[in-house]
Coordinates of C-alpha atoms and ligand atoms in Angstrom, one line a residue:
M221 CA 102.0 79.3 126.8
T222 CA 100.9 78.6 123.3
N223 CA 102.1 75.5 121.5
Q224 CA 104.4 77.7 119.5
D225 CA 105.9 79.3 122.7
I226 CA 106.4 75.8 124.2
R227 CA 108.2 74.7 121.1
A228 CA 110.4 77.8 121.1
E229 CA 111.2 77.4 124.8
A230 CA 112.2 73.7 124.3
E231 CA 114.5 74.7 121.5
R232 CA 116.0 77.4 123.6
R233 CA 116.7 75.0 126.5
A234 CA 118.2 71.9 124.7
S235 CA 119.9 70.8 121.5
D236 CA 118.7 67.3 121.3
R237 CA 115.4 66.4 119.6
T238 CA 114.4 63.8 122.2
D239 CA 115.2 66.2 125.1
Q240 CA 113.1 68.9 123.4
E241 CA 110.2 66.6 123.0
I242 CA 110.2 65.8 126.8
I243 CA 110.8 69.4 127.8
R244 CA 107.7 70.3 125.8
K245 CA 105.8 67.6 127.8
T246 CA 107.1 69.1 131.1
L247 CA 105.9 72.5 130.0
E248 CA 102.5 71.2 128.9
E249 CA 102.1 69.2 132.2
G250 CA 103.4 72.0 134.4
V251 CA 106.2 69.8 135.8
Q252 CA 109.0 71.9 137.2
T253 CA 112.6 71.3 136.0
A254 CA 116.0 72.9 136.6
W255 CA 115.4 75.3 133.8
D256 CA 112.3 76.6 135.5
R257 CA 114.1 76.9 138.9
F258 CA 117.0 78.7 137.1
A259 CA 114.6 81.3 135.7
L260 CA 113.0 81.8 139.1
Q261 CA 116.4 82.5 140.7
Q262 CA 117.1 85.4 138.4
P263 CA 118.7 87.8 138.9
Q264 CA 121.4 85.8 140.8
C265 CA 123.6 87.5 143.3
G266 CA 126.3 89.6 141.6
F267 CA 128.7 89.4 144.6
G268 CA 128.4 85.7 144.6
Q269 CA 129.1 85.5 140.9
L270 CA 132.3 87.5 141.2
G271 CA 133.4 85.4 144.2
V272 CA 133.6 88.4 146.6
C273 CA 131.1 87.1 149.1
C274 CA 132.7 85.4 152.1
N275 CA 130.4 83.3 154.3
N276 CA 133.2 81.5 156.1
C277 CA 132.7 82.7 159.6
A278 CA 130.2 84.2 162.0
M279 CA 131.5 87.7 161.7
G280 CA 130.1 87.6 158.2
P281 CA 128.7 87.1 155.6
C282 CA 130.8 89.9 154.1
R283 CA 130.4 91.2 150.6
V284 CA 133.5 93.1 149.7
D285 CA 133.7 95.8 147.0
P286 CA 135.9 94.6 144.2
F287 CA 136.4 98.3 143.1
G288 CA 138.1 99.3 146.3
G289 CA 135.3 101.3 148.1
K290 CA 134.9 101.6 151.8
T291 CA 133.9 97.9 152.1
S292 CA 136.9 96.6 150.2
H293 CA 137.8 94.3 153.2
G294 CA 135.8 91.8 155.2
V295 CA 135.3 92.2 159.0
C296 CA 138.4 90.1 159.5
G297 CA 140.4 92.3 157.1
A298 CA 140.6 89.8 154.2
D299 CA 140.9 91.6 150.9
V300 CA 139.2 90.7 147.6
D301 CA 142.2 88.6 146.4
T302 CA 142.2 86.5 149.6
I303 CA 138.4 86.0 149.5
V304 CA 138.3 85.0 145.9
A305 CA 141.2 82.6 146.1
R306 CA 139.9 81.2 149.4
N307 CA 136.4 80.6 147.9
L308 CA 138.0 79.0 144.8
L309 CA 140.1 76.6 146.9
D310 CA 137.0 75.8 149.0
D311 CA 135.1 74.9 145.9
L312 CA 137.9 72.9 144.3
C313 CA 138.4 71.0 147.5
V314 CA 134.8 69.9 147.5
G315 CA 135.2 68.5 144.0
A316 CA 138.5 66.8 144.8
A317 CA 136.9 65.2 147.9
A318 CA 133.9 63.9 145.9
H319 CA 136.1 62.2 143.3
S320 CA 138.6 60.9 145.8
D321 CA 135.9 59.6 148.2
H322 CA 134.3 57.7 145.3
G323 CA 137.8 56.4 144.6
R324 CA 138.3 55.2 148.2
E325 CA 135.0 53.2 148.0
V326 CA 136.2 51.4 144.9
V327 CA 139.5 50.5 146.5
E328 CA 137.7 49.3 149.7
V329 CA 135.6 47.0 147.6
L330 CA 138.7 45.7 145.9
L331 CA 140.0 44.9 149.4
K332 CA 136.8 43.2 150.4
T333 CA 136.7 41.2 147.2
A334 CA 140.3 40.0 147.9
E335 CA 139.2 39.1 151.4
G336 CA 136.2 37.2 150.2
E337 CA 133.8 39.5 151.9
A338 CA 132.1 41.2 148.9
Q339 CA 129.1 39.6 147.2
G340 CA 129.1 39.6 143.4
Y341 CA 132.5 41.0 142.7
R342 CA 135.6 39.4 141.2
I343 CA 138.9 40.4 139.8
T344 CA 138.1 40.8 136.1
D345 CA 141.2 42.4 134.6
T346 CA 144.1 40.4 136.0
E347 CA 146.6 41.9 133.6
K348 CA 145.9 45.4 134.9
L349 CA 146.0 44.1 138.5
K350 CA 149.5 42.9 138.0
L351 CA 150.7 46.0 136.1
V352 CA 149.4 48.4 138.8
A353 CA 150.7 46.1 141.6
A354 CA 154.1 46.2 139.9
E355 CA 154.0 50.0 140.0
Y356 CA 153.5 49.7 143.8
G357 CA 156.5 47.4 144.0
I358 CA 154.3 44.4 144.9
A359 CA 155.6 41.0 143.8
T360 CA 153.2 39.3 141.4
E361 CA 155.2 36.3 140.1
G362 CA 153.5 33.0 141.0
R363 CA 151.1 34.7 143.5
D364 CA 147.4 34.3 143.8
N365 CA 145.4 37.2 142.2
L366 CA 143.4 37.8 145.4
D367 CA 146.6 38.1 147.4
I368 CA 148.0 40.6 145.0
A369 CA 144.7 42.5 145.0
R370 CA 144.7 42.6 148.8
E371 CA 148.2 44.0 149.0
L372 CA 147.5 46.5 146.2
A373 CA 144.2 47.7 147.8
I374 CA 146.0 48.3 151.2
G375 CA 148.8 50.1 149.3
I376 CA 146.4 52.5 147.6
L377 CA 144.3 53.0 150.7
E378 CA 147.4 54.0 152.6
E379 CA 147.9 56.8 150.1
F380 CA 144.8 58.6 151.3
G381 CA 146.6 59.5 154.4
T382 CA 150.1 58.4 153.6
L383 CA 153.1 58.6 155.9
K384 CA 155.4 58.3 153.0
N385 CA 154.3 61.7 151.5
R386 CA 154.1 60.6 147.9
L387 CA 151.5 59.2 145.5
Q388 CA 152.6 56.3 143.5
L389 CA 150.3 56.9 140.5
S390 CA 151.6 60.5 140.2
E391 CA 154.9 58.9 139.1
R392 CA 153.2 58.1 135.8
A393 CA 153.7 61.8 134.9
P394 CA 156.8 62.5 132.8
E395 CA 159.9 63.6 134.8
Q396 CA 159.8 67.1 133.3
T397 CA 156.3 67.6 134.6
R398 CA 157.2 66.2 138.0
E399 CA 160.2 68.4 138.2
I400 CA 157.9 71.5 137.7
W401 CA 155.7 70.2 140.6
R402 CA 158.7 69.7 142.8
K403 CA 160.2 73.1 142.1
T404 CA 156.9 74.9 142.6
G405 CA 156.1 73.0 145.8
I406 CA 152.9 71.5 144.4
M407 CA 153.8 67.8 144.3
P408 CA 150.8 66.1 145.9
R409 CA 151.7 64.3 149.1
S410 CA 148.6 62.3 149.8
I411 CA 144.9 62.5 148.9
D412 CA 143.2 63.3 152.2
R413 CA 146.0 65.4 153.5
E414 CA 145.8 68.0 150.7
I415 CA 142.0 68.2 151.2
V416 CA 142.3 68.6 155.0
E417 CA 145.0 71.2 154.6
A418 CA 142.9 73.1 152.1
M419 CA 140.1 73.2 154.7
H420 CA 142.6 74.4 157.3
R421 CA 143.9 77.2 155.0
V422 CA 140.4 78.6 154.3
H423 CA 139.7 79.0 158.0
M424 CA 139.8 82.7 159.1
G425 CA 143.3 83.7 160.1
V426 CA 145.2 81.1 158.2
D427 CA 146.2 81.6 154.5
A428 CA 145.8 85.3 153.4
D429 CA 148.1 85.1 150.4
Y430 CA 146.2 84.5 147.1
V431 CA 149.3 83.0 145.4
N432 CA 149.9 80.6 148.2
L433 CA 146.2 79.6 148.3
L434 CA 146.2 79.0 144.5
L435 CA 149.3 76.9 144.6
H436 CA 147.7 74.7 147.2
A437 CA 144.6 74.5 145.0
M438 CA 146.9 73.1 142.3
R439 CA 148.4 70.6 144.7
T440 CA 145.0 69.5 145.9
S441 CA 143.7 69.1 142.4
L442 CA 146.8 67.0 141.5
S443 CA 146.1 64.7 144.4
D444 CA 142.6 64.2 142.8
G445 CA 143.7 63.7 139.2
W446 CA 146.8 61.6 139.8
G447 CA 145.5 60.2 143.1
G448 CA 141.8 59.7 144.0
S449 CA 140.4 59.8 140.5
M450 CA 143.1 57.6 139.1
A451 CA 142.7 55.1 141.9
A452 CA 138.9 55.0 141.1
T453 CA 139.6 54.3 137.4
E454 CA 142.3 51.7 137.9
C455 CA 140.5 49.8 140.6
S456 CA 137.2 49.9 138.7
D457 CA 139.0 48.4 135.7
I458 CA 140.5 45.7 137.9
L459 CA 137.1 44.8 139.3
F460 CA 134.9 45.2 136.2
G461 CA 137.2 45.2 133.3
T462 CA 139.2 47.8 131.3
P463 CA 136.9 49.2 128.7
T464 CA 137.3 48.2 125.0
P465 CA 135.3 49.5 122.1
V466 CA 131.6 48.8 122.4
T467 CA 128.5 50.0 120.5
S468 CA 125.3 50.9 122.1
V469 CA 122.6 53.7 121.9
T470 CA 121.8 56.9 123.6
N471 CA 119.1 59.6 124.2
L472 CA 115.6 59.4 125.8
A473 CA 114.5 57.0 123.1
T474 CA 116.4 54.2 124.9
L475 CA 113.5 53.9 127.3
S476 CA 111.1 51.1 126.5
H477 CA 107.4 51.0 126.0
D478 CA 107.0 47.4 127.1
K479 CA 109.8 46.6 129.5
V480 CA 110.5 47.7 133.1
N481 CA 112.6 50.8 132.8
I482 CA 115.3 51.3 135.5
V483 CA 117.5 54.4 135.3
L484 CA 120.9 54.0 137.0
H485 CA 122.1 57.5 137.9
G486 CA 125.1 58.9 139.8
H487 CA 128.8 58.2 139.6
N488 CA 130.1 55.0 141.1
P489 CA 129.8 51.7 139.2
L490 CA 129.9 49.6 142.4
L491 CA 126.2 49.0 142.8
S492 CA 125.0 49.7 139.3
Q493 CA 127.4 47.2 137.7
V494 CA 126.1 44.5 140.1
I495 CA 122.5 45.5 139.1
V496 CA 123.5 45.0 135.5
N497 CA 125.0 41.6 136.2
T498 CA 122.1 40.5 138.4
A499 CA 119.4 41.5 135.9
E500 CA 120.8 38.7 133.6
E501 CA 120.1 36.0 136.2
P502 CA 117.3 33.5 135.3
E503 CA 115.7 34.1 138.7
I504 CA 115.2 37.8 137.8
K505 CA 114.0 37.0 134.3
K506 CA 111.4 34.6 135.8
M507 CA 110.4 37.2 138.3
A508 CA 109.6 39.6 135.4
E509 CA 107.8 36.9 133.4
D510 CA 105.6 36.0 136.4
K511 CA 104.5 39.6 136.5
G512 CA 103.7 39.5 132.8
V513 CA 106.5 41.9 131.9
K514 CA 108.5 41.5 128.7
G515 CA 111.9 42.2 130.3
I516 CA 114.0 44.7 132.1
N517 CA 115.5 47.7 130.3
L518 CA 118.4 49.1 132.2
V519 CA 119.6 52.5 131.1
G520 CA 122.4 54.7 132.5
M521 CA 122.5 58.4 133.3
C522 CA 125.4 60.8 134.0
C523 CA 128.7 59.2 134.9
T524 CA 127.3 56.0 136.4
G525 CA 125.8 55.7 132.9
N526 CA 129.2 56.3 131.3
E527 CA 130.8 53.5 133.4
L528 CA 128.1 51.0 132.4
L529 CA 128.1 52.1 128.8
M530 CA 131.8 51.6 128.3
R531 CA 132.1 48.3 130.1
S532 CA 128.8 46.6 129.4
G533 CA 127.3 48.5 126.5
I534 CA 124.3 49.6 128.6
P535 CA 122.3 52.3 126.7
I536 CA 122.7 55.7 128.2
A537 CA 119.5 57.8 128.4
G538 CA 121.2 61.1 129.0
S539 CA 123.3 63.5 130.9
F540 CA 122.9 65.8 133.9
L541 CA 120.0 67.9 132.7
D542 CA 118.2 64.7 131.5
Q543 CA 117.5 63.3 135.0
E544 CA 114.2 65.0 135.4
L545 CA 113.3 64.6 131.7
A546 CA 113.7 60.8 131.9
I547 CA 111.2 60.7 134.8
A548 CA 108.9 63.0 132.9
T549 CA 108.5 60.5 130.1
G550 CA 106.2 58.8 132.5
A551 CA 107.9 55.5 131.7
V552 CA 110.5 55.0 134.4
E553 CA 109.6 52.5 137.1
A554 CA 112.7 53.2 139.2
M555 CA 115.6 55.6 139.3
I556 CA 118.5 54.2 141.4
V557 CA 121.0 56.8 142.5
D558 CA 124.4 56.5 144.3
Y559 CA 125.8 60.0 144.7
Q560 CA 126.8 63.3 143.0
C561 CA 124.9 65.3 140.5
I562 CA 121.5 64.0 141.8
F563 CA 119.0 66.9 141.9
P564 CA 117.5 67.0 145.4
S565 CA 114.2 67.7 143.6
V566 CA 114.2 64.3 141.8
P567 CA 111.7 62.7 144.3
A568 CA 109.4 65.7 143.7
T569 CA 109.5 65.1 139.9
A570 CA 109.0 61.4 140.5
G571 CA 106.0 62.3 142.6
C572 CA 104.2 63.6 139.5
Y573 CA 104.4 60.1 138.0
H574 CA 104.7 56.6 139.3
T575 CA 108.5 56.5 139.4
K576 CA 110.2 55.3 142.6
V577 CA 113.5 57.0 143.5
I578 CA 115.9 54.7 145.4
T579 CA 118.8 56.2 147.3
T580 CA 121.5 53.7 148.2
S581 CA 124.4 55.5 149.9
T582 CA 124.6 56.6 153.5
K583 CA 126.0 59.8 152.1
T584 CA 123.1 60.6 149.8
K585 CA 119.7 60.4 151.5
I586 CA 116.9 62.5 149.9
I587 CA 113.6 63.1 151.6
G588 CA 110.8 61.6 149.5
S589 CA 113.0 58.7 148.2
I590 CA 113.2 55.1 149.3
Y591 CA 116.4 54.2 151.0
M592 CA 117.9 50.8 150.3
E593 CA 121.4 50.8 151.7
F594 CA 124.1 49.4 149.5
N595 CA 127.0 47.5 151.1
P596 CA 129.5 45.4 149.2
E597 CA 128.8 42.5 151.6
N598 CA 125.2 42.1 150.3
A599 CA 125.4 43.9 146.9
V600 CA 123.6 41.1 145.0
D601 CA 120.8 40.9 147.5
T602 CA 120.3 44.6 147.3
A603 CA 120.4 44.6 143.5
K604 CA 117.7 41.9 143.5
E605 CA 115.5 43.8 145.9
I606 CA 115.8 46.9 143.8
I607 CA 114.9 45.1 140.6
R608 CA 111.9 43.4 142.3
L609 CA 110.6 46.8 143.5
A610 CA 110.9 48.2 139.9
I611 CA 109.1 45.2 138.5
E612 CA 106.3 45.5 141.0
N613 CA 105.9 49.2 140.1
Y614 CA 105.4 48.4 136.4
P615 CA 101.6 48.0 136.6
N616 CA 101.4 51.5 138.1
R617 CA 102.6 53.1 134.8
N618 CA 99.9 55.4 133.5
R619 CA 100.0 54.7 129.8
D620 CA 98.0 57.8 129.0
R621 CA 100.8 60.0 130.3
V622 CA 103.7 58.1 128.7
R623 CA 105.7 59.8 125.9
I624 CA 108.9 58.1 124.8
P625 CA 110.7 59.8 121.9
E626 CA 111.7 57.6 118.9
R627 CA 115.0 56.8 117.3
P628 CA 117.9 56.3 119.7
M629 CA 121.3 57.4 118.5
K630 CA 124.1 54.9 117.9
V631 CA 127.3 55.4 119.8
M632 CA 130.7 53.7 120.1
A633 CA 132.4 54.1 123.5
G634 CA 135.1 52.3 125.6
F635 CA 138.2 54.1 124.5
S636 CA 140.4 53.6 127.5
E637 CA 144.1 54.6 127.2
E638 CA 145.0 51.0 126.9
T639 CA 142.6 50.5 124.0
I640 CA 143.8 53.5 122.2
R641 CA 147.4 52.4 122.6
K642 CA 146.6 48.8 121.4
A643 CA 144.6 50.2 118.4
L644 CA 147.8 52.1 117.4
G645 CA 149.9 48.9 117.6
G646 CA 151.1 49.2 121.2
T647 CA 152.9 52.5 120.8
Y648 CA 151.9 56.1 120.2
K649 CA 154.3 56.4 117.3
P650 CA 151.6 56.2 114.6
L651 CA 149.7 59.0 116.3
I652 CA 152.8 61.1 116.9
D653 CA 153.8 60.6 113.2
A654 CA 150.3 61.8 112.1
I655 CA 150.7 64.8 114.4
V656 CA 154.2 65.6 113.0
A657 CA 153.0 65.2 109.5
G658 CA 150.2 67.6 110.2
K659 CA 147.4 65.2 109.4
I660 CA 146.3 65.7 113.0
L661 CA 147.1 69.1 114.5
G662 CA 146.7 68.0 118.1
C663 CA 144.3 66.7 120.6
V664 CA 141.7 68.3 122.9
G665 CA 139.9 66.8 125.9
I666 CA 136.3 68.1 126.2
V667 CA 134.9 67.3 129.6
G668 CA 132.3 68.3 132.2
C669 CA 128.7 68.8 132.7
N670 CA 125.5 70.6 131.6
N671 CA 124.5 73.9 133.1
P672 CA 121.1 75.6 132.5
R673 CA 123.1 78.9 131.8
I674 CA 123.7 77.5 128.3
K675 CA 121.5 75.6 125.9
Q676 CA 122.0 71.9 126.8
D677 CA 124.8 70.3 124.9
H678 CA 125.3 73.3 122.5
G679 CA 128.8 74.1 123.8
H680 CA 130.0 70.5 123.7
I681 CA 128.7 69.7 120.3
T682 CA 129.6 73.0 118.6
L683 CA 133.2 72.8 120.0
A684 CA 133.7 69.2 119.1
K685 CA 132.4 69.6 115.6
E686 CA 134.6 72.7 115.0
L687 CA 137.7 71.0 116.4
I688 CA 137.5 67.9 114.3
R689 CA 136.8 70.0 111.3
R690 CA 140.1 71.6 112.0
N691 CA 141.9 68.2 112.2
I692 CA 142.1 68.2 116.0
L693 CA 141.3 64.8 117.6
V694 CA 138.8 65.1 120.4
V695 CA 138.7 62.8 123.5
E696 CA 135.8 63.2 125.9
T697 CA 134.5 62.1 129.3
G698 CA 131.4 62.9 131.4
C699 CA 128.4 64.7 130.2
A700 CA 130.4 66.1 127.3
A701 CA 130.7 62.6 125.9
I702 CA 127.0 61.9 126.3
A703 CA 126.2 65.2 124.5
C704 CA 128.3 64.2 121.6
G705 CA 126.8 60.8 121.6
K706 CA 123.3 62.2 121.3
A707 CA 124.5 64.4 118.4
G708 CA 125.9 61.4 116.5
L709 CA 129.6 62.3 116.9
L710 CA 130.6 59.1 118.6
V711 CA 130.4 56.8 115.6
P712 CA 133.1 56.1 113.0
E713 CA 130.8 57.6 110.3
A714 CA 131.3 61.0 112.0
A715 CA 134.7 61.0 110.4
E716 CA 132.9 62.6 107.4
L717 CA 132.6 65.7 109.5
A718 CA 136.3 65.8 110.3
G719 CA 139.0 67.6 108.3
E720 CA 140.8 65.5 105.6
G721 CA 143.8 64.5 107.7
L722 CA 141.9 63.5 110.8
A723 CA 139.3 61.7 108.7
S724 CA 141.9 59.6 106.9
V725 CA 143.4 58.5 110.3
C726 CA 139.9 57.7 111.7
K727 CA 138.9 55.7 108.6
L728 CA 142.1 53.8 108.7
L729 CA 141.6 52.8 112.3
G730 CA 137.8 52.5 112.1
I731 CA 137.3 54.9 115.0
P732 CA 135.2 58.0 115.6
P733 CA 136.9 61.4 115.5
V734 CA 135.5 62.0 119.0
L735 CA 136.6 59.3 121.4
H736 CA 134.5 58.5 124.5
M737 CA 137.0 57.8 127.3
G738 CA 134.6 57.4 130.2
S739 CA 133.3 59.1 133.3
C740 CA 134.6 62.2 135.1
V741 CA 137.1 60.2 137.2
D742 CA 138.3 58.9 133.9
C743 CA 139.8 62.3 133.1
S744 CA 142.7 60.4 134.7
R745 CA 142.8 58.3 131.6
I746 CA 143.3 61.5 129.6
L747 CA 146.2 62.3 132.0
V748 CA 147.8 58.9 131.4
L749 CA 147.3 59.3 127.6
A750 CA 149.1 62.6 127.7
A751 CA 151.8 61.3 130.0
N752 CA 152.5 58.3 127.8
I753 CA 152.7 60.4 124.6
A754 CA 154.9 62.9 126.3
K755 CA 157.2 60.2 127.5
E756 CA 157.5 58.7 124.0
L757 CA 158.5 62.1 122.8
G758 CA 160.8 62.8 125.7
V759 CA 159.0 66.0 126.7
G760 CA 156.8 67.2 129.5
I761 CA 153.0 67.3 129.2
G762 CA 153.1 71.1 129.0
D763 CA 155.1 70.8 125.7
L764 CA 152.4 68.7 123.9
P765 CA 150.1 70.2 121.3
I766 CA 147.0 69.5 123.4
G767 CA 144.3 71.4 125.2
G768 CA 141.2 70.9 127.4
A769 CA 137.8 72.5 127.6
A770 CA 134.8 72.4 129.9
P771 CA 132.1 74.3 127.9
E772 CA 129.1 73.7 130.1
W773 CA 130.6 72.8 133.5
Y774 CA 128.6 73.4 136.7
S775 CA 130.2 71.2 139.4
Q776 CA 133.0 71.8 141.9
K777 CA 134.5 68.6 140.6
A778 CA 135.0 70.3 137.2
I779 CA 137.1 73.0 139.0
S780 CA 139.3 70.3 140.3
I781 CA 139.6 68.7 136.9
G782 CA 140.3 72.0 135.1
T783 CA 143.0 72.8 137.7
Y784 CA 144.8 69.5 137.5
F785 CA 144.7 69.8 133.7
V786 CA 146.4 73.2 134.0
A787 CA 148.8 72.1 136.7
S788 CA 149.8 69.1 134.6
G789 CA 150.4 71.4 131.6
V790 CA 147.2 71.3 129.7
Y791 CA 145.8 74.7 128.6
T792 CA 142.1 74.7 129.5
V793 CA 139.2 76.8 128.4
L794 CA 136.1 77.2 130.6
G795 CA 132.8 78.0 128.9
I796 CA 131.1 79.1 132.1
P797 CA 132.9 81.9 134.0
P798 CA 134.3 80.7 137.4
K799 CA 133.5 82.9 140.4
I800 CA 136.8 84.7 140.3
F801 CA 136.2 87.9 138.3
G802 CA 136.1 90.0 141.5
S803 CA 139.9 89.7 141.8
Q804 CA 142.1 91.0 139.0
N805 CA 145.2 89.4 140.7
V806 CA 143.6 85.9 140.8
L807 CA 142.5 86.3 137.2
N808 CA 146.0 87.4 136.1
L809 CA 147.6 84.5 137.9
L810 CA 145.3 81.8 136.5
A811 CA 145.1 83.2 132.9
E812 CA 148.8 84.4 132.6
G813 CA 151.0 83.9 135.6
V814 CA 150.7 80.2 135.7
K815 CA 152.0 80.0 132.1
G816 CA 155.5 80.7 133.5
I817 CA 155.1 77.7 135.8
T818 CA 153.4 74.9 133.8
N819 CA 153.4 76.4 130.3
S820 CA 149.6 76.3 130.4
A821 CA 146.8 78.5 131.7
F822 CA 143.1 78.9 132.1
A823 CA 141.0 80.9 129.6
V824 CA 137.3 81.7 129.9
E825 CA 135.3 81.9 126.6
P826 CA 131.5 81.3 126.5
D827 CA 131.4 81.1 122.6
P828 CA 132.4 77.6 121.5
M829 CA 133.6 78.8 118.1
K830 CA 136.0 81.3 119.8
T831 CA 137.0 78.5 122.2
A832 CA 138.1 76.5 119.1
D833 CA 140.2 79.5 118.0
L834 CA 141.9 79.7 121.4
L835 CA 142.6 75.9 121.5
E836 CA 143.9 75.9 117.9
A837 CA 146.2 78.9 118.6
E838 CA 147.6 77.1 121.7
I839 CA 148.1 73.9 119.8
N840 CA 150.0 75.8 117.0
R841 CA 152.1 77.6 119.7
K842 CA 153.1 74.2 121.1
R843 CA 153.7 72.7 117.7
K844 CA 156.0 75.6 116.8
A845 CA 158.0 75.2 120.0
L846 CA 158.4 71.5 119.1
N847 CA 159.5 72.4 115.6
I848 CA 156.6 70.7 113.9
Ligands
BF8_2051 O1 131.0 63.4 137.0 S1 127.7 63.5 135.8 S2 127.2 66.8 135.5 S3 130.1 66.4 137.5 S4 130.0 65.5 133.9 FE1 129.4 67.0 135.5 FE2 127.9 65.2 134.4 FE3 128.0 65.4 137.0 FE4 131.5 65.1 136.7 NI1 130.0 63.4 135.3

């Protein structure tokens, strides 16, 4: 490749200047990344893309003809609708399980903290502890915080396989929304039960009715959004603090030339937050000094990064497609991973440099990495050990191969639902007034990942810019939030890019027009935000002038998020087509039929400008119905 070709290819792959710089380095050095593997996989299987390949049992795999030819049924007799719906439920279930299992671990650490068995944890947000405990009917008056925490943790853990058949946190949804769930039979009963039942239904010879399968998909997703994910958010806040506005920096320029760089990657704050706290200890600082190192530079990546950014202001180096690029700077001593969204190839990338990849969860072992098991009982000891290993690796950095881009981008994050409400004076009335007056048309949550099918961050940034220009407030989580951070949209000054009405509100409050609400499990914060606004207005979530979008999603978790948005009443546009286009009936139900149930639906639109048109039209439809 000529230099010109390399430059063009980097610009084709990513939007951000610092990402492009390191992509060029990978191309020059011949280091393989996800973009290269994506190209090598072309053409990808057309049956798989349409969702009409069934690999569920040993009579298959069967590839059915979506156009009704001789092979229109699998060996078992399943038709295209059953196969597509079953595959979708299967995918969704994986996503819901990932979020909820993460949630369970956080609740378990809350319990261990209450029982004095966890090292390095404490109850940080006692106000939230008492508020959530009260929701569970737990007495708080005059009681010790650890006692309350113990009872609350047991109460939440019970809901994973509950006998009572209801999820307490789902009662935060407005009554109108809950009535829809009740009538449709999609009220989530417990967290694990919906997932196990989904696995049962996709077994050959169980559910062969695509409507029934999709309704259970909605119920399973609700048990994630209003169950497992919400538990993760609430218990993380209780342990580590509810986020409040914080400023920091992002992009690959957050890596340091003269400090030990440690990248904290994955999803769960349980270990990474302890590493952040431990790195401040004098013993660790001395350890670095003794090795002649100027200090330790912790940076986040993906949703673990979001958790650390919003609570501790830790710089965030990048999103999903940045994990290999961070290593390719040649400046990372250690990448610590917990789980989810970790490329199995990361140790191979690290093998091209001096980087050590450290896996920490029994669920996520990767050949070629160093395994240092994390347990809450010895979290601080493990954190120290990890930092020591990184410090000792610093002399191995090959300075001739280091390239760190310049100029990190400033970001403001930490907009939890509580923070937004407090900023408005404790009630949503000022926001509702601004919406009624037309200063703000509505609100859209942009969420989800990166995907090498689309230029990195292009979908997120283009859509966010276009929505704020049209006076639509944007809230974000996950890699979408990181993308907009890198593009300079998460600072109050970005109000200049917003329409007049939205800009005036942002300037008054000193907030960005794009609000960083956290990690992917924190999509539950968006649900609570919507629920509280709806309750103040006395309507259901499906009546609100709001929408959702996942312009660059890749993960099964995003399917669960999109589905609980739609099932809760939030119209949601996907930028990457889900694998359902083989079944016209499934398509019709998700894009149209569901409107009659939740007053919302899915749409698929790869062009972010057209996505903005769809979302604006939906917001105007809901505004009209509300007479505003
Ligand atoms: O947890 S890190 S790639 S899956 S958006 Fe997507 Fe990003 Fe993964 Fe959601 Ni968060």
